[in-house]
Amino acid sequence: MGKVIDGKAIAGVLQEKMKAQTAYFSMQFGRKPSLAVIMVGEDPASAVYVRNKIRACEAVGINSQSYKLPQDTEASYLIDLIDKLNKDSATDGILVQLPLPSHLDAKKLIPLISSKKDVDGFSAKNIGALMLDDRTGLYSCTPLGIIQLIKSTGINIAGKHAVVVGRSNEVGKPVAMMLLQNHATVTICHSKTESLGDYTRMADILVVAVGKEKLITADMVKEGAVVIDVGINRNAEGKLCGDVDFESVLPKCGFITPVPGGVGPMTIAMLMANTLKAAKRNVQ
Ligand code: NAD
């Protein structure tokens, strides 16, 4: 029987440790680390994510500046706001909650955030830093959290075969790169991969970031594998679930993350860690 990786508990421990660091920062510099959170429109899922991020800020002693902008906000307004926050020395991190309404082009707007304040790690400079193994960069939060969750199992990533399902810029690609950084042999699968199960069955570490309920069934998982389920879906009963058929995979795998309570809380903990990292560099 596999063990369930308690992402919520692991995130809680990390946040508790960060509390001491943010307190020390505040004492040294006379202000808290500060994160600007920009949300445009009323997307209900985004509203929940933003609320959780702001709550986490409160819990670890980070100041949050919340900008809730109307659905019809013009690009020029957002550009001016990002510019103002980039220049504000007391703002350490800037986050624009995605998705943006269709009239706003995230591909054009996100790159305007200074790479030093890009706590989501989405900028070309920060992705480049990851590619070049430059640890001063701000790396994408979800992949950072995934690596911590894998390490929490006690397995040594080096030499293991890691299979990543999904190749998005936010999750699939950066997590593959981080697994490589940790000396895994990495295979990336995606929507055009033929015979997905042939690859997933070879995985000592299986990371699934697709967004399709029950994409991964027990017959696609190697005995004893570490399974990280990144997906967030709603099942027919309206309940949150991941991409992995949890019930059937649990008895076969070595470790598995639940949804909810796995990757999600760690993503937020890593956002806090990135904000603290950006704040320390901002005051140097
Ligand atoms: P995305 O839509 O950008 O990418 C999905 C990827 O899945 C694509 O690269 C695509 O090639 C691949 N794919 C699609 N169908 C496939 C199939 N049948 N077989 C193999 N690969 C297939 O999504 P994303 O932003 O990477 O997010 C993936 C999932 O993770 C979503 O459910 C999202 O909500 C969730 N997510 C969770 C967190 C978290 O903190 N828990 C963070 C980010 C994303």
mmCIF file of C-alpha atoms and ligand atoms in Angstrom:
data_model
loop_
_atom_site.group_PDB
_atom_site.id
_atom_site.type_symbol
_atom_site.label_atom_id
_atom_site.label_comp_id
_atom_site.label_asym_id
_atom_site.label_seq_id
_atom_site.Cartn_x
_atom_site.Cartn_y
_atom_site.Cartn_z
ATOM 1 C CA MET A 1 0.000 0.000 0.000
ATOM 2 C CA GLY A 2 1.381 3.414 -0.978
ATOM 3 C CA LYS A 3 1.835 6.266 1.448
ATOM 4 C CA VAL A 4 -0.047 9.505 1.007
ATOM 5 C CA ILE A 5 2.254 12.545 0.872
ATOM 6 C CA ASP A 6 0.669 15.203 3.063
ATOM 7 C CA GLY A 7 1.424 18.379 1.105
ATOM 8 C CA LYS A 8 -0.603 20.488 3.483
ATOM 9 C CA ALA A 9 1.434 19.390 6.493
ATOM 10 C CA ILE A 10 4.774 19.757 4.676
ATOM 11 C CA ALA A 11 3.777 23.237 3.490
ATOM 12 C CA GLY A 12 2.744 24.098 7.063
ATOM 13 C CA VAL A 13 6.164 23.141 8.439
ATOM 14 C CA LEU A 14 7.924 25.186 5.742
ATOM 15 C CA GLN A 15 5.728 28.203 6.383
ATOM 16 C CA GLU A 16 6.402 27.951 10.097
ATOM 17 C CA LYS A 17 10.155 28.107 9.357
ATOM 18 C CA MET A 18 9.633 31.091 7.037
ATOM 19 C CA LYS A 19 7.825 32.946 9.815
ATOM 20 C CA ALA A 20 11.090 33.281 11.742
ATOM 21 C CA GLN A 21 12.871 34.499 8.613
ATOM 22 C CA THR A 22 10.249 37.113 7.770
ATOM 23 C CA ALA A 23 10.296 38.307 11.386
ATOM 24 C CA TYR A 24 14.077 38.692 11.188
ATOM 25 C CA PHE A 25 13.743 40.541 7.866
ATOM 26 C CA SER A 26 11.158 42.919 9.367
ATOM 27 C CA MET A 27 13.384 43.597 12.347
ATOM 28 C CA GLN A 28 16.416 44.295 10.151
ATOM 29 C CA PHE A 29 14.740 46.459 7.536
ATOM 30 C CA GLY A 30 11.839 48.009 9.390
ATOM 31 C CA ARG A 31 9.216 46.572 7.062
ATOM 32 C CA LYS A 32 7.773 43.205 6.114
ATOM 33 C CA PRO A 33 8.580 41.514 2.797
ATOM 34 C CA SER A 34 5.808 42.654 0.457
ATOM 35 C CA LEU A 35 3.915 40.877 -2.320
ATOM 36 C CA ALA A 36 1.591 42.628 -4.787
ATOM 37 C CA VAL A 37 -1.208 40.365 -6.006
ATOM 38 C CA ILE A 38 -3.092 41.581 -9.067
ATOM 39 C CA MET A 39 -6.339 39.964 -10.119
ATOM 40 C CA VAL A 40 -8.457 41.111 -13.054
ATOM 41 C CA GLY A 41 -12.091 40.029 -13.231
ATOM 42 C CA GLU A 42 -14.162 37.647 -11.152
ATOM 43 C CA ASP A 43 -13.030 34.142 -12.135
ATOM 44 C CA PRO A 44 -14.202 32.077 -9.115
ATOM 45 C CA ALA A 45 -11.252 29.633 -9.134
ATOM 46 C CA SER A 46 -8.793 32.543 -9.355
ATOM 47 C CA ALA A 47 -10.568 34.279 -6.470
ATOM 48 C CA VAL A 48 -10.013 31.179 -4.299
ATOM 49 C CA TYR A 49 -6.329 30.967 -5.280
ATOM 50 C CA VAL A 50 -5.795 34.679 -4.565
ATOM 51 C CA ARG A 51 -7.530 34.393 -1.203
ATOM 52 C CA ASN A 52 -5.315 31.424 -0.261
ATOM 53 C CA LYS A 53 -2.194 33.333 -1.291
ATOM 54 C CA ILE A 54 -3.185 36.362 0.770
ATOM 55 C CA ARG A 55 -3.961 34.140 3.769
ATOM 56 C CA ALA A 56 -0.554 32.482 3.451
ATOM 57 C CA CYS A 57 1.087 35.930 3.404
ATOM 58 C CA GLU A 58 -0.672 36.763 6.670
ATOM 59 C CA ALA A 59 0.388 33.430 8.189
ATOM 60 C CA VAL A 60 4.097 33.874 7.396
ATOM 61 C CA GLY A 61 4.346 37.610 8.063
ATOM 62 C CA ILE A 62 4.479 38.878 4.486
ATOM 63 C CA ASN A 63 2.636 42.071 3.632
ATOM 64 C CA SER A 64 0.163 41.556 0.782
ATOM 65 C CA GLN A 65 -1.006 44.358 -1.474
ATOM 66 C CA SER A 66 -4.158 43.215 -3.167
ATOM 67 C CA TYR A 67 -5.259 44.797 -6.474
ATOM 68 C CA LYS A 68 -8.692 43.501 -7.482
ATOM 69 C CA LEU A 69 -9.389 45.100 -10.842
ATOM 70 C CA PRO A 70 -12.648 45.026 -12.836
ATOM 71 C CA GLN A 71 -13.136 42.621 -15.751
ATOM 72 C CA ASP A 72 -12.954 45.468 -18.301
ATOM 73 C CA THR A 73 -9.616 46.837 -17.037
ATOM 74 C CA GLU A 74 -7.622 48.205 -19.961
ATOM 75 C CA ALA A 75 -4.160 46.911 -20.773
ATOM 76 C CA SER A 76 -2.721 50.429 -20.362
ATOM 77 C CA TYR A 77 -3.932 50.523 -16.729
ATOM 78 C CA LEU A 78 -2.271 47.199 -15.974
ATOM 79 C CA ILE A 79 0.931 48.279 -17.720
ATOM 80 C CA ASP A 80 1.060 51.456 -15.579
ATOM 81 C CA LEU A 81 0.364 49.492 -12.387
ATOM 82 C CA ILE A 82 3.115 46.942 -13.121
ATOM 83 C CA ASP A 83 5.493 49.816 -13.930
ATOM 84 C CA LYS A 84 4.655 51.562 -10.656
ATOM 85 C CA LEU A 85 5.154 48.370 -8.646
ATOM 86 C CA ASN A 86 8.420 47.583 -10.465
ATOM 87 C CA LYS A 87 9.726 50.990 -9.363
ATOM 88 C CA ASP A 88 8.403 50.788 -5.798
ATOM 89 C CA SER A 89 11.331 49.808 -3.567
ATOM 90 C CA ALA A 90 8.973 48.522 -0.845
ATOM 91 C CA THR A 91 7.363 45.981 -3.223
ATOM 92 C CA ASP A 92 9.436 42.792 -3.423
ATOM 93 C CA GLY A 93 7.216 40.483 -5.453
ATOM 94 C CA ILE A 94 4.557 41.004 -8.128
ATOM 95 C CA LEU A 95 2.071 38.383 -9.180
ATOM 96 C CA VAL A 96 -0.624 38.653 -11.840
ATOM 97 C CA GLN A 97 -3.190 35.907 -11.301
ATOM 98 C CA LEU A 98 -3.858 33.955 -14.489
ATOM 99 C CA PRO A 99 -5.944 33.501 -16.547
ATOM 100 C CA LEU A 100 -6.524 37.108 -17.564
ATOM 101 C CA PRO A 101 -9.746 38.136 -19.355
ATOM 102 C CA SER A 102 -9.507 37.454 -23.104
ATOM 103 C CA HIS A 103 -8.876 41.107 -24.084
ATOM 104 C CA LEU A 104 -5.633 41.120 -22.057
ATOM 105 C CA ASP A 105 -2.605 39.315 -23.481
ATOM 106 C CA ALA A 106 -0.707 37.560 -20.686
ATOM 107 C CA LYS A 107 2.171 36.834 -23.084
ATOM 108 C CA LYS A 108 2.714 40.589 -23.465
ATOM 109 C CA LEU A 109 1.893 41.679 -19.907
ATOM 110 C CA ILE A 110 3.687 39.108 -17.704
ATOM 111 C CA PRO A 111 7.116 39.885 -19.230
ATOM 112 C CA LEU A 112 6.688 43.495 -18.059
ATOM 113 C CA ILE A 113 7.143 42.360 -14.442
ATOM 114 C CA SER A 114 10.741 42.915 -13.378
ATOM 115 C CA SER A 115 12.488 39.520 -13.300
ATOM 116 C CA LYS A 116 13.708 40.409 -9.784
ATOM 117 C CA LYS A 117 10.066 40.664 -8.632
ATOM 118 C CA ASP A 118 8.712 37.842 -10.804
ATOM 119 C CA VAL A 119 7.894 35.512 -7.881
ATOM 120 C CA ASP A 120 5.934 33.158 -10.190
ATOM 121 C CA GLY A 121 9.181 32.519 -12.090
ATOM 122 C CA PHE A 122 7.477 32.955 -15.476
ATOM 123 C CA SER A 123 9.847 35.489 -17.075
ATOM 124 C CA ALA A 124 12.290 34.475 -19.802
ATOM 125 C CA LYS A 125 15.158 35.569 -17.557
ATOM 126 C CA ASN A 126 14.063 33.340 -14.679
ATOM 127 C CA ILE A 127 13.310 30.390 -16.957
ATOM 128 C CA GLY A 128 16.750 30.968 -18.487
ATOM 129 C CA ALA A 129 18.269 30.919 -15.003
ATOM 130 C CA LEU A 130 16.674 27.509 -14.407
ATOM 131 C CA MET A 131 18.002 26.200 -17.733
ATOM 132 C CA LEU A 132 21.487 27.429 -16.840
ATOM 133 C CA ASP A 133 21.326 26.058 -13.292
ATOM 134 C CA ASP A 134 21.684 29.605 -11.924
ATOM 135 C CA ARG A 135 20.228 29.326 -8.400
ATOM 136 C CA THR A 136 19.922 33.108 -7.981
ATOM 137 C CA GLY A 137 16.866 33.027 -10.286
ATOM 138 C CA LEU A 138 13.275 32.817 -9.099
ATOM 139 C CA TYR A 139 11.978 29.414 -10.171
ATOM 140 C CA SER A 140 8.375 28.549 -10.894
ATOM 141 C CA CYS A 141 6.459 27.749 -7.663
ATOM 142 C CA THR A 142 4.565 24.549 -8.537
ATOM 143 C CA PRO A 143 7.669 22.717 -9.845
ATOM 144 C CA LEU A 144 9.659 23.886 -6.791
ATOM 145 C CA GLY A 145 6.945 22.434 -4.555
ATOM 146 C CA ILE A 146 6.895 19.164 -6.504
ATOM 147 C CA ILE A 147 10.632 18.654 -5.975
ATOM 148 C CA GLN A 148 10.206 19.242 -2.237
ATOM 149 C CA LEU A 149 7.353 16.731 -2.112
ATOM 150 C CA ILE A 150 9.457 14.102 -3.904
ATOM 151 C CA LYS A 151 12.376 14.756 -1.535
ATOM 152 C CA SER A 152 10.031 14.441 1.460
ATOM 153 C CA THR A 153 9.624 10.731 0.654
ATOM 154 C CA GLY A 154 13.318 10.184 1.374
ATOM 155 C CA ILE A 155 14.055 8.767 -2.074
ATOM 156 C CA ASN A 156 17.177 9.909 -3.844
ATOM 157 C CA ILE A 157 16.177 11.509 -7.159
ATOM 158 C CA ALA A 158 19.641 10.986 -8.678
ATOM 159 C CA GLY A 159 19.660 8.178 -11.228
ATOM 160 C CA LYS A 160 15.896 7.578 -11.066
ATOM 161 C CA HIS A 161 13.741 7.596 -14.179
ATOM 162 C CA ALA A 162 11.313 10.499 -13.892
ATOM 163 C CA VAL A 163 8.432 10.740 -16.335
ATOM 164 C CA VAL A 164 6.631 14.076 -16.613
ATOM 165 C CA VAL A 165 3.235 14.083 -18.308
ATOM 166 C CA GLY A 166 2.484 17.616 -19.578
ATOM 167 C CA ARG A 167 4.792 20.169 -21.173
ATOM 168 C CA SER A 168 3.403 23.546 -20.128
ATOM 169 C CA ASN A 169 5.754 26.462 -19.494
ATOM 170 C CA GLU A 170 4.393 26.777 -15.937
ATOM 171 C CA VAL A 171 4.626 23.145 -14.786
ATOM 172 C CA GLY A 172 5.722 20.400 -17.202
ATOM 173 C CA LYS A 173 8.832 21.973 -18.715
ATOM 174 C CA PRO A 174 10.261 23.562 -15.551
ATOM 175 C CA VAL A 175 9.646 20.476 -13.391
ATOM 176 C CA ALA A 176 11.405 18.333 -16.014
ATOM 177 C CA MET A 177 14.354 20.724 -15.860
ATOM 178 C CA MET A 178 14.421 20.646 -12.042
ATOM 179 C CA LEU A 179 14.344 16.836 -12.045
ATOM 180 C CA LEU A 180 17.295 16.955 -14.438
ATOM 181 C CA GLN A 181 19.027 19.407 -12.084
ATOM 182 C CA ASN A 182 18.558 16.719 -9.413
ATOM 183 C CA HIS A 183 20.208 14.141 -11.718
ATOM 184 C CA ALA A 184 17.119 12.153 -12.722
ATOM 185 C CA THR A 185 16.823 10.657 -16.202
ATOM 186 C CA VAL A 186 13.826 12.539 -17.548
ATOM 187 C CA THR A 187 11.178 11.684 -20.127
ATOM 188 C CA ILE A 188 8.550 14.280 -21.078
ATOM 189 C CA CYS A 189 5.186 13.082 -22.408
ATOM 190 C CA HIS A 190 2.427 15.270 -23.843
ATOM 191 C CA SER A 191 -0.788 15.325 -25.848
ATOM 192 C CA LYS A 192 0.876 13.864 -28.929
ATOM 193 C CA THR A 193 2.672 11.050 -27.092
ATOM 194 C CA GLU A 194 1.656 7.649 -28.425
ATOM 195 C CA SER A 195 1.079 4.784 -25.952
ATOM 196 C CA LEU A 196 1.414 6.990 -22.853
ATOM 197 C CA GLY A 197 1.293 3.967 -20.547
ATOM 198 C CA ASP A 198 4.461 2.511 -22.094
ATOM 199 C CA TYR A 199 6.330 5.517 -20.687
ATOM 200 C CA THR A 200 4.516 6.005 -17.381
ATOM 201 C CA ARG A 201 5.030 2.318 -16.497
ATOM 202 C CA MET A 202 8.789 2.927 -16.650
ATOM 203 C CA ALA A 203 8.656 5.798 -14.158
ATOM 204 C CA ASP A 204 10.250 5.597 -10.707
ATOM 205 C CA ILE A 205 8.911 9.134 -10.301
ATOM 206 C CA LEU A 206 5.743 10.066 -12.176
ATOM 207 C CA VAL A 207 4.645 13.709 -12.327
ATOM 208 C CA VAL A 208 1.281 14.302 -13.993
ATOM 209 C CA ALA A 209 0.275 17.846 -14.966
ATOM 210 C CA VAL A 210 -2.440 17.644 -17.595
ATOM 211 C CA GLY A 211 -5.902 18.525 -16.276
ATOM 212 C CA LYS A 212 -7.771 15.302 -17.177
ATOM 213 C CA GLU A 213 -9.556 13.283 -14.538
ATOM 214 C CA LYS A 214 -8.389 9.630 -14.261
ATOM 215 C CA LEU A 215 -5.858 10.001 -17.090
ATOM 216 C CA ILE A 216 -3.492 7.781 -15.096
ATOM 217 C CA THR A 217 -4.890 4.433 -13.986
ATOM 218 C CA ALA A 218 -3.242 1.695 -11.889
ATOM 219 C CA ASP A 219 -2.123 -0.303 -14.950
ATOM 220 C CA MET A 220 -0.057 2.731 -16.068
ATOM 221 C CA VAL A 221 1.968 2.939 -12.835
ATOM 222 C CA LYS A 222 5.097 1.012 -11.846
ATOM 223 C CA GLU A 223 4.965 -0.856 -8.535
ATOM 224 C CA GLY A 224 6.420 1.365 -5.786
ATOM 225 C CA ALA A 225 6.598 4.559 -7.886
ATOM 226 C CA VAL A 226 6.389 8.076 -6.432
ATOM 227 C CA VAL A 227 3.315 9.648 -8.023
ATOM 228 C CA ILE A 228 2.854 13.421 -7.985
ATOM 229 C CA ASP A 229 -0.589 14.509 -9.155
ATOM 230 C CA VAL A 230 -0.636 18.164 -10.203
ATOM 231 C CA GLY A 231 -3.985 18.180 -11.989
ATOM 232 C CA ILE A 232 -6.986 20.053 -10.654
ATOM 233 C CA ASN A 233 -10.319 18.872 -12.014
ATOM 234 C CA ARG A 234 -13.936 18.638 -10.877
ATOM 235 C CA ASN A 235 -15.497 15.195 -11.072
ATOM 236 C CA ALA A 236 -19.138 14.431 -11.900
ATOM 237 C CA GLU A 237 -20.137 15.119 -8.265
ATOM 238 C CA GLY A 238 -18.435 18.506 -8.407
ATOM 239 C CA LYS A 239 -15.593 17.399 -6.104
ATOM 240 C CA LEU A 240 -11.972 18.398 -6.686
ATOM 241 C CA CYS A 241 -9.802 15.623 -8.095
ATOM 242 C CA GLY A 242 -6.486 15.208 -9.855
ATOM 243 C CA ASP A 243 -5.331 13.487 -13.037
ATOM 244 C CA VAL A 244 -4.537 10.195 -11.292
ATOM 245 C CA ASP A 245 -7.136 7.594 -10.343
ATOM 246 C CA PHE A 246 -6.142 7.877 -6.677
ATOM 247 C CA GLU A 247 -8.122 4.932 -5.288
ATOM 248 C CA SER A 248 -6.738 2.373 -7.730
ATOM 249 C CA VAL A 249 -3.165 3.741 -7.827
ATOM 250 C CA LEU A 250 -2.716 4.053 -4.032
ATOM 251 C CA PRO A 251 -2.315 0.288 -3.350
ATOM 252 C CA LYS A 252 0.255 -0.061 -6.146
ATOM 253 C CA CYS A 253 2.469 3.004 -5.793
ATOM 254 C CA GLY A 254 5.086 3.785 -3.158
ATOM 255 C CA PHE A 255 3.920 7.347 -2.512
ATOM 256 C CA ILE A 256 1.177 9.561 -3.914
ATOM 257 C CA THR A 257 -0.019 13.132 -3.471
ATOM 258 C CA PRO A 258 -3.744 13.667 -2.890
ATOM 259 C CA VAL A 259 -5.892 16.302 -4.601
ATOM 260 C CA PRO A 260 -6.659 18.505 -2.786
ATOM 261 C CA GLY A 261 -3.938 18.663 -0.138
ATOM 262 C CA GLY A 262 -0.882 17.705 -2.191
ATOM 263 C CA VAL A 263 0.763 20.006 -4.708
ATOM 264 C CA GLY A 264 -1.590 22.980 -4.179
ATOM 265 C CA PRO A 265 -0.475 23.972 -0.650
ATOM 266 C CA MET A 266 3.176 23.508 -1.640
ATOM 267 C CA THR A 267 2.763 25.881 -4.597
ATOM 268 C CA ILE A 268 1.644 28.561 -2.166
ATOM 269 C CA ALA A 269 4.462 27.795 0.290
ATOM 270 C CA MET A 270 6.964 28.172 -2.563
ATOM 271 C CA LEU A 271 5.385 31.494 -3.522
ATOM 272 C CA MET A 272 6.072 32.665 0.015
ATOM 273 C CA ALA A 273 9.655 31.368 -0.228
ATOM 274 C CA ASN A 274 10.166 33.177 -3.552
ATOM 275 C CA THR A 275 8.803 36.409 -2.091
ATOM 276 C CA LEU A 276 11.222 36.151 0.814
ATOM 277 C CA LYS A 277 14.092 35.408 -1.581
ATOM 278 C CA ALA A 278 13.145 38.408 -3.765
ATOM 279 C CA ALA A 279 12.838 40.631 -0.665
ATOM 280 C CA LYS A 280 16.300 39.683 0.595
ATOM 281 C CA ARG A 281 17.777 40.534 -2.787
ATOM 282 C CA ASN A 282 15.766 43.737 -3.052
ATOM 283 C CA VAL A 283 17.304 45.169 0.122
ATOM 284 C CA GLN A 284 20.889 44.185 -0.741
HETATM 285 P P1 NAD B 1 -1.764 23.168 -19.609
HETATM 286 O O1 NAD B 1 -3.148 23.027 -20.106
HETATM 287 O O2 NAD B 1 -0.980 24.379 -19.919
HETATM 288 O O3 NAD B 1 -0.918 21.902 -20.121
HETATM 289 C C1 NAD B 1 -1.450 20.629 -20.134
HETATM 290 C C2 NAD B 1 -0.433 19.697 -20.752
HETATM 291 O O4 NAD B 1 -0.984 18.395 -20.811
HETATM 292 C C3 NAD B 1 -0.035 20.056 -22.176
HETATM 293 O O5 NAD B 1 1.357 20.209 -22.220
HETATM 294 C C4 NAD B 1 -0.497 18.886 -23.023
HETATM 295 O O6 NAD B 1 0.457 18.532 -24.025
HETATM 296 C C5 NAD B 1 -0.639 17.776 -22.034
HETATM 297 N N1 NAD B 1 -1.709 16.826 -22.379
HETATM 298 C C6 NAD B 1 -2.980 17.102 -22.720
HETATM 299 N N2 NAD B 1 -3.667 15.957 -22.944
HETATM 300 C C7 NAD B 1 -2.799 14.942 -22.749
HETATM 301 C C8 NAD B 1 -2.910 13.539 -22.820
HETATM 302 N N3 NAD B 1 -4.055 12.942 -23.148
HETATM 303 N N4 NAD B 1 -1.819 12.809 -22.540
HETATM 304 C C9 NAD B 1 -0.645 13.390 -22.203
HETATM 305 N N5 NAD B 1 -0.492 14.727 -22.090
HETATM 306 C C10 NAD B 1 -1.552 15.483 -22.378
HETATM 307 O O7 NAD B 1 -1.852 22.906 -18.056
HETATM 308 P P2 NAD B 1 -0.883 23.272 -16.825
HETATM 309 O O8 NAD B 1 -0.926 24.724 -16.567
HETATM 310 O O9 NAD B 1 0.435 22.598 -16.961
HETATM 311 O O10 NAD B 1 -1.711 22.541 -15.673
HETATM 312 C C11 NAD B 1 -1.949 21.154 -15.697
HETATM 313 C C12 NAD B 1 -2.906 20.805 -14.601
HETATM 314 O O11 NAD B 1 -2.295 21.136 -13.348
HETATM 315 C C13 NAD B 1 -4.230 21.583 -14.606
HETATM 316 O O12 NAD B 1 -5.243 20.746 -14.115
HETATM 317 C C14 NAD B 1 -3.984 22.722 -13.644
HETATM 318 O O13 NAD B 1 -5.177 23.191 -13.050
HETATM 319 C C15 NAD B 1 -3.108 22.050 -12.632
HETATM 320 N N6 NAD B 1 -2.213 22.959 -11.892
HETATM 321 C C16 NAD B 1 -2.168 22.818 -10.542
HETATM 322 C C17 NAD B 1 -1.343 23.621 -9.806
HETATM 323 C C18 NAD B 1 -1.292 23.457 -8.328
HETATM 324 O O14 NAD B 1 -0.718 24.287 -7.647
HETATM 325 N N7 NAD B 1 -1.863 22.409 -7.764
HETATM 326 C C19 NAD B 1 -0.548 24.588 -10.422
HETATM 327 C C20 NAD B 1 -0.589 24.676 -11.814
HETATM 328 C C21 NAD B 1 -1.425 23.846 -12.547
#
